[in-house]
Short mmCIF file of C-alpha atoms in Angstrom, two decimals:
data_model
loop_
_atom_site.label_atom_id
_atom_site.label_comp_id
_atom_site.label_asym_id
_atom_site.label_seq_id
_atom_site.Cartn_x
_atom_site.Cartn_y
_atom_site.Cartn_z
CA UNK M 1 17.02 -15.89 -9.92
CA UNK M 2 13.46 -15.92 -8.92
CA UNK M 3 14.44 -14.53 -5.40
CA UNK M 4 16.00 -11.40 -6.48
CA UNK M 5 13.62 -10.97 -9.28
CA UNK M 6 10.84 -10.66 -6.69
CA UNK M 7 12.92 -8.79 -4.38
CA UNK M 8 13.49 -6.60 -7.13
CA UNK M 9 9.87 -5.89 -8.01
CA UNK M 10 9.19 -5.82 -4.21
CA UNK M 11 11.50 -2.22 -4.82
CA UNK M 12 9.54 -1.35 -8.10
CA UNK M 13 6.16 -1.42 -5.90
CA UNK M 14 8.26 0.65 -3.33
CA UNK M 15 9.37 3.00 -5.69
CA UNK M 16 5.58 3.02 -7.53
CA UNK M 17 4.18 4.22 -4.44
CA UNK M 18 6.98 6.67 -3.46
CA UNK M 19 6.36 8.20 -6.86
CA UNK M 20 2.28 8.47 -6.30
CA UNK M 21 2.60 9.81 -3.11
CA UNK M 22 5.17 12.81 -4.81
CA UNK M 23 3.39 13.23 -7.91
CA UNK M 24 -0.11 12.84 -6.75
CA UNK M 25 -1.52 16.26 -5.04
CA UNK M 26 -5.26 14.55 -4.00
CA UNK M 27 -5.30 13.34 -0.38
CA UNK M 28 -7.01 9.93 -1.44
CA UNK M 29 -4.55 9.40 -4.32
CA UNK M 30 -1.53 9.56 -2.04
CA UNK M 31 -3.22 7.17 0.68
CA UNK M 32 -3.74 4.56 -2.22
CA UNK M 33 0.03 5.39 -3.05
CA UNK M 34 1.02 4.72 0.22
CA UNK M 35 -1.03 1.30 0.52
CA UNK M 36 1.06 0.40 -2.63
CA UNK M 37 4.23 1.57 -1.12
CA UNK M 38 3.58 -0.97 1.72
CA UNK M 39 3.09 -3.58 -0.48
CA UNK M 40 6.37 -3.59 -1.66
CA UNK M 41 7.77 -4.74 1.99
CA UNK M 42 4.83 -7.04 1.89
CA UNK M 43 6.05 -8.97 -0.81
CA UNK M 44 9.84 -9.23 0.38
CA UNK M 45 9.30 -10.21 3.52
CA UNK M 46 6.60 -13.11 2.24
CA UNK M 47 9.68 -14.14 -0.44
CA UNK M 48 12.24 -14.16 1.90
CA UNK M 49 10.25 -16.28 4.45
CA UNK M 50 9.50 -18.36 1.83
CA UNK M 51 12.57 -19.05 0.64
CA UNK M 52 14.06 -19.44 3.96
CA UNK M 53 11.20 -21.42 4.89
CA UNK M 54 10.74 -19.54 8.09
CA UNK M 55 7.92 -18.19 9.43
CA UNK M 56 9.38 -15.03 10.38
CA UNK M 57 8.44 -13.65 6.63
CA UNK M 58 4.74 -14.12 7.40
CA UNK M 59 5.16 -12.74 11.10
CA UNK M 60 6.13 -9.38 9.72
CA UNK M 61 3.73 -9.75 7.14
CA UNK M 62 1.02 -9.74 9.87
CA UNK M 63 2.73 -6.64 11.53
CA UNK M 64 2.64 -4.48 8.00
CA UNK M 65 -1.08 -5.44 7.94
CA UNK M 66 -2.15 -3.87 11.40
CA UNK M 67 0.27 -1.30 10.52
CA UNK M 68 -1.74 -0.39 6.97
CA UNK M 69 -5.21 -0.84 8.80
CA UNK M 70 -4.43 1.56 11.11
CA UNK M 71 -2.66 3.92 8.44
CA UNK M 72 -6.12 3.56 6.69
CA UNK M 73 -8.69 4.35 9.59
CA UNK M 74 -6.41 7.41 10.42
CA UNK M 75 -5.84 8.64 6.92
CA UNK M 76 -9.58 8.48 5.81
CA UNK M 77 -10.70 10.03 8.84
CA UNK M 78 -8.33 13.05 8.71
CA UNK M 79 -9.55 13.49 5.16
CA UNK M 80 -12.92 13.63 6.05
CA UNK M 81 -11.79 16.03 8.68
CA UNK M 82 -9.97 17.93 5.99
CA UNK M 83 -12.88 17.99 3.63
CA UNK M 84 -15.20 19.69 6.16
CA UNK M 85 -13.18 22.00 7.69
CA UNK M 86 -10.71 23.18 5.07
CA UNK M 87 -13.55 22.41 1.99
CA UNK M 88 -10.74 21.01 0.31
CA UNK M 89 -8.91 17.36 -0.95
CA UNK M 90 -5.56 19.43 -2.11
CA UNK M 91 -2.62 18.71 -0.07
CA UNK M 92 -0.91 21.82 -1.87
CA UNK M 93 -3.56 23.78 -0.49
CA UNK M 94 -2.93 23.39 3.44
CA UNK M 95 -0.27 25.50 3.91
CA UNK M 96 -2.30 27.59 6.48
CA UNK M 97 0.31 26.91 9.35
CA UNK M 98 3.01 28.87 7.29
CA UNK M 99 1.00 31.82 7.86
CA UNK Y 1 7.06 -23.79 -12.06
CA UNK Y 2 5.21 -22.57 -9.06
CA UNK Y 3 8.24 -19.44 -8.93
CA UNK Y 4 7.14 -18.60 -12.83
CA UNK Y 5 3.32 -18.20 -11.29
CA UNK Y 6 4.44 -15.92 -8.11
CA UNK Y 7 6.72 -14.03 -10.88
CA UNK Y 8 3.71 -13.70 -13.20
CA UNK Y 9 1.20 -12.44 -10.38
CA UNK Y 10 4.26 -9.82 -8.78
CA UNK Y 11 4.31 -8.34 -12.11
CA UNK Y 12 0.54 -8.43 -12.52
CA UNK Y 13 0.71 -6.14 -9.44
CA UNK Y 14 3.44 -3.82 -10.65
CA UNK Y 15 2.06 -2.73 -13.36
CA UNK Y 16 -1.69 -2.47 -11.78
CA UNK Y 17 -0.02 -0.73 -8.99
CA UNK Y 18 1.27 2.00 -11.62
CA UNK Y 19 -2.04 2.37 -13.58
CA UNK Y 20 -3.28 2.91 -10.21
CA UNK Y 21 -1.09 6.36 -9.89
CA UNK Y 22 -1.09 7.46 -13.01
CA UNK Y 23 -4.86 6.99 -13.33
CA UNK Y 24 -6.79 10.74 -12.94
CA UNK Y 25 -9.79 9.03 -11.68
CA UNK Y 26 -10.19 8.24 -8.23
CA UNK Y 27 -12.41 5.02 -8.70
CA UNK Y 28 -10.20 3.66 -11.66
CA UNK Y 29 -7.27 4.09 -9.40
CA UNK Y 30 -9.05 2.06 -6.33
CA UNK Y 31 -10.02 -0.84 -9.04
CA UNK Y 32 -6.56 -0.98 -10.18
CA UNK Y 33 -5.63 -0.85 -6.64
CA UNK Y 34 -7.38 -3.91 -5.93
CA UNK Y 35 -6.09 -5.65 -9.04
CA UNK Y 36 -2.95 -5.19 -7.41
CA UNK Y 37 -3.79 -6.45 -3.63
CA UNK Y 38 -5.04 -9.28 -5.46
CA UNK Y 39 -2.32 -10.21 -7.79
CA UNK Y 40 -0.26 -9.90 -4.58
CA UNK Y 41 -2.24 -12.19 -2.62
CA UNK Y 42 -2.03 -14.97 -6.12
CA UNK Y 43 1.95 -14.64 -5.87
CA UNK Y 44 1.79 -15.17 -1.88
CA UNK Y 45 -0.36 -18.19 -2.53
CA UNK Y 46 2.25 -19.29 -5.22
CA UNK Y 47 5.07 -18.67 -2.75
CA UNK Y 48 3.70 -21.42 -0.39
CA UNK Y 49 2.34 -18.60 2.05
CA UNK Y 50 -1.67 -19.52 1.55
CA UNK Y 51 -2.08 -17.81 5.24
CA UNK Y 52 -0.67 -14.58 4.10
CA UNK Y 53 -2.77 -14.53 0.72
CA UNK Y 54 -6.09 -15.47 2.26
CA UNK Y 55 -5.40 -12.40 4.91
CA UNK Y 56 -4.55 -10.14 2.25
CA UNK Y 57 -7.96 -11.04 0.15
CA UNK Y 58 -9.58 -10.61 2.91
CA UNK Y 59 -8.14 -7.61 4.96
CA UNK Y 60 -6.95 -5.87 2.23
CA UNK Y 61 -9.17 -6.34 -1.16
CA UNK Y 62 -11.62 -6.47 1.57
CA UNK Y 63 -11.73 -4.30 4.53
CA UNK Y 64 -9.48 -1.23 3.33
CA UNK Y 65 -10.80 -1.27 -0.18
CA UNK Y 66 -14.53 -1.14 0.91
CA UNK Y 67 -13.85 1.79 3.75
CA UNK Y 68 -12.21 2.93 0.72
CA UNK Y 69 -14.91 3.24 -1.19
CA UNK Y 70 -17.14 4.69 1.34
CA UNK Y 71 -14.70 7.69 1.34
CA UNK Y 72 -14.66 7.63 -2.47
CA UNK Y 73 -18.71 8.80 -2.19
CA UNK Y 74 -17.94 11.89 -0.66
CA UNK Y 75 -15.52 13.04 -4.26
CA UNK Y 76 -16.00 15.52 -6.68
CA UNK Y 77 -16.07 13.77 -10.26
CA UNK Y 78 -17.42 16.29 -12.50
CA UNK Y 79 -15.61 15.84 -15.96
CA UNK Y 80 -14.19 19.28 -14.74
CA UNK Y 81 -12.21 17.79 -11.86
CA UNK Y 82 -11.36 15.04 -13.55
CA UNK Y 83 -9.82 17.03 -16.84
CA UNK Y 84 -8.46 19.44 -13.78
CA UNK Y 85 -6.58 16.40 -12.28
CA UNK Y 86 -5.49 15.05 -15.94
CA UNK Y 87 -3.80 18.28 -17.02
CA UNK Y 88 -2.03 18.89 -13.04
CA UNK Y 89 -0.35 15.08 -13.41
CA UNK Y 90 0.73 15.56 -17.23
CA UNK Y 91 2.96 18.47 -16.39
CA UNK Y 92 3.90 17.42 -12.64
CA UNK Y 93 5.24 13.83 -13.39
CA UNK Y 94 8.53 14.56 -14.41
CA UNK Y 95 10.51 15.53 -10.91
CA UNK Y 96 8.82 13.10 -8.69
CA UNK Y 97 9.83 10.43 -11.40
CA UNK Y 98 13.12 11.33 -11.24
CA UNK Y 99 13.67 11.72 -7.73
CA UNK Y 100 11.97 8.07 -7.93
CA UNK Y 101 14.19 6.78 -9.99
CA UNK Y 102 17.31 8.20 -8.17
CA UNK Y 103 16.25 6.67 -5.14
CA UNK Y 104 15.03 3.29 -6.58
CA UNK Y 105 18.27 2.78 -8.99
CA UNK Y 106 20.84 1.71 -6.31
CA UNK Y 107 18.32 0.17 -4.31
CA UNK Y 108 18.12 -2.31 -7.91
CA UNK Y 109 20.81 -2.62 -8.81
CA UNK Y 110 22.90 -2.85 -5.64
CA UNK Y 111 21.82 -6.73 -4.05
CA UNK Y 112 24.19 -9.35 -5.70
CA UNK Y 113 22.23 -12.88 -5.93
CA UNK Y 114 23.77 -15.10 -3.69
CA UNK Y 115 23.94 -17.95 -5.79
CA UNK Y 116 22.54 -20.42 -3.24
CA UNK Y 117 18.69 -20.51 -3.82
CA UNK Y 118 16.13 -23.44 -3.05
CA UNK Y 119 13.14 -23.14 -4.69
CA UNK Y 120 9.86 -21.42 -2.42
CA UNK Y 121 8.80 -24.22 0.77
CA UNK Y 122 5.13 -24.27 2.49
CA UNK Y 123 6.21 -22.89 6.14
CA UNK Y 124 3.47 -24.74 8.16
CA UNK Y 125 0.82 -22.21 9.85
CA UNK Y 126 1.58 -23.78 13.17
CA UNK Y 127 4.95 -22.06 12.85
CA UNK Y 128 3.34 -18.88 12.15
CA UNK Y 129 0.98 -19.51 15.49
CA UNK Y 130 4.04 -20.63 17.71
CA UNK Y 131 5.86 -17.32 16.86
CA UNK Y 132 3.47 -14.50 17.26
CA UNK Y 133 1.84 -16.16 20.33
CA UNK Y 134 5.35 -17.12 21.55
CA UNK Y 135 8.77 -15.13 20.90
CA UNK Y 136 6.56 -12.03 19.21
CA UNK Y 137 4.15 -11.94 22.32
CA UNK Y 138 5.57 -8.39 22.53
CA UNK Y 139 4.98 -6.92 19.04
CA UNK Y 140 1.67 -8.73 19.07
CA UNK Y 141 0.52 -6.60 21.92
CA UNK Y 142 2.47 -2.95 20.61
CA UNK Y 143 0.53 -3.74 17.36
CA UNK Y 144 -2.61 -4.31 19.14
CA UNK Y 145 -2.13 -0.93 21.29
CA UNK Y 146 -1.53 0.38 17.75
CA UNK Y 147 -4.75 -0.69 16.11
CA UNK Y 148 -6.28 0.66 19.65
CA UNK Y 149 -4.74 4.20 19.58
CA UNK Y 150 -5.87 4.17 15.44
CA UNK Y 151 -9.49 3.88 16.52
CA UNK Y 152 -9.74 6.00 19.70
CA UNK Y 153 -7.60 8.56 16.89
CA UNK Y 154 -10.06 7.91 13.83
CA UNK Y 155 -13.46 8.26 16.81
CA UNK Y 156 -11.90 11.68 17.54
CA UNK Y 157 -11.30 12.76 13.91
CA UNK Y 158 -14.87 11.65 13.01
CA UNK Y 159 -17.25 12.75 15.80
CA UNK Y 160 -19.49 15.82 15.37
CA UNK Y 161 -18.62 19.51 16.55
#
């Protein structure tokens, strides 16, 4: 019961983030969303290793660490890139290529 | 007893992870992002995975949050942005939340419990040594060029034109 019910939260963290990352329109907003969104994973994999009692859970866990530190370091800089050259943190508002 | 506490902290960080969206400020929603990395980190402690919850403290709550905050400097929080932001999410919530929850329902609702569950075991950080230095040699190193190609990519972003 506990296993699912973490499993299940592990979704809800998911489906948090998905939601901040839609609803959310500033650049820094959906980064945090996405940080969230990758906790979600975090969390299953460290409850399924557990559970299994293999170390696999907190391999991956390591992975989906490097992966959000580098997420992080490219996101921040690109909106710092953003907020100089377009003057803006809107992601609504870069729809330049269209044109 | 130690699956109520991991339970307890996982929902600690649900529900700090959605005042963290929801919030229109961009500092309340890095606080209650960090009150969810660290209720995270308390439930990986409680699962038996101390490694894992030290790393997040410390790479997470730490690291990220504080380049985090750096960022956060460079914001504009007048009250005007900030009652700008409020009215934008009160009438923009609705569709995302239902595409959310149309996504997240099956996704629920679908895994069956197996039946078969021991409670959460210690895995030994030996273990955790012995595979990423051993079988996972090979991810170790694609997440390392990974890490290497993020700060070549953020130097380029950042540098002065």
């Amino acid at each position: 019961m506990t296993f699912m019910a973490l499993l299940g939260i592990a979704g809800g963290l998911f489906a948090t983030g998905l939601f901040g990352v839609l609803a959310r329109r500033t650049v820094l907003f959906q980064l945090i969303s996405l940080e969230i969104m990758l906790g979600g994973p975090a969390l299953a994999f460290i409850a399924s290793g557990s559970f299994h009692g293999d170390a696999q859970g907190q391999g991956m866990f390591v992975l989906i660490l490097v992966l959000a530190a580098a997420e992080v370091a490219l996101g921040l800089a690109l909106y710092l890139a953003l907020r100089r050259v377009a003057g803006t943190d809107d992601s609504d508002a870069l729809d330049r290529l269209r044109r | 007893m130690s699956g109520f506490i991991a339970l307890w902290c996982a929902s600690a960080a649900l529900a700090s992870a959605l005042l963290a969206v929801t919030r229109p400020g961009i500092v309340h929603g890095l606080m209650w992002l960090v009150a969810a990395l660290l209720s995270l980190a308390g439930c990986f402690y409680a699962l038996g995975a101390s490694f894992a919850g030290a790393v997040q403290v410390l790479v997470y709550a730490g690291a990220i949050v504080a380049v985090f905050v750096f960022v956060v400097m460079t914001v504009d929080a007048t009250p005007e942005a900030l009652a700008e932001e409020r009215a934008r999410l009160s009438g923009a919530w609705r569709l995302p939340a239902g595409v959310v929850a149309l996504v997240a329902l099956p996704l629920l609702l679908g895994p069956n419990s197996t039946g078969l569950e021991p409670g959460p075991a210690t895995v030994p950080l030996k273990a955790l040594g012995a595979l990423l230095f051993g079988p996972w040699a090979i991810g170790v190193e694609i997440a390392s060029a990974l890490l290497l190609a993020a700060l070549m990519g953020a130097r380029h972003l950042g540098r002065r034109r």
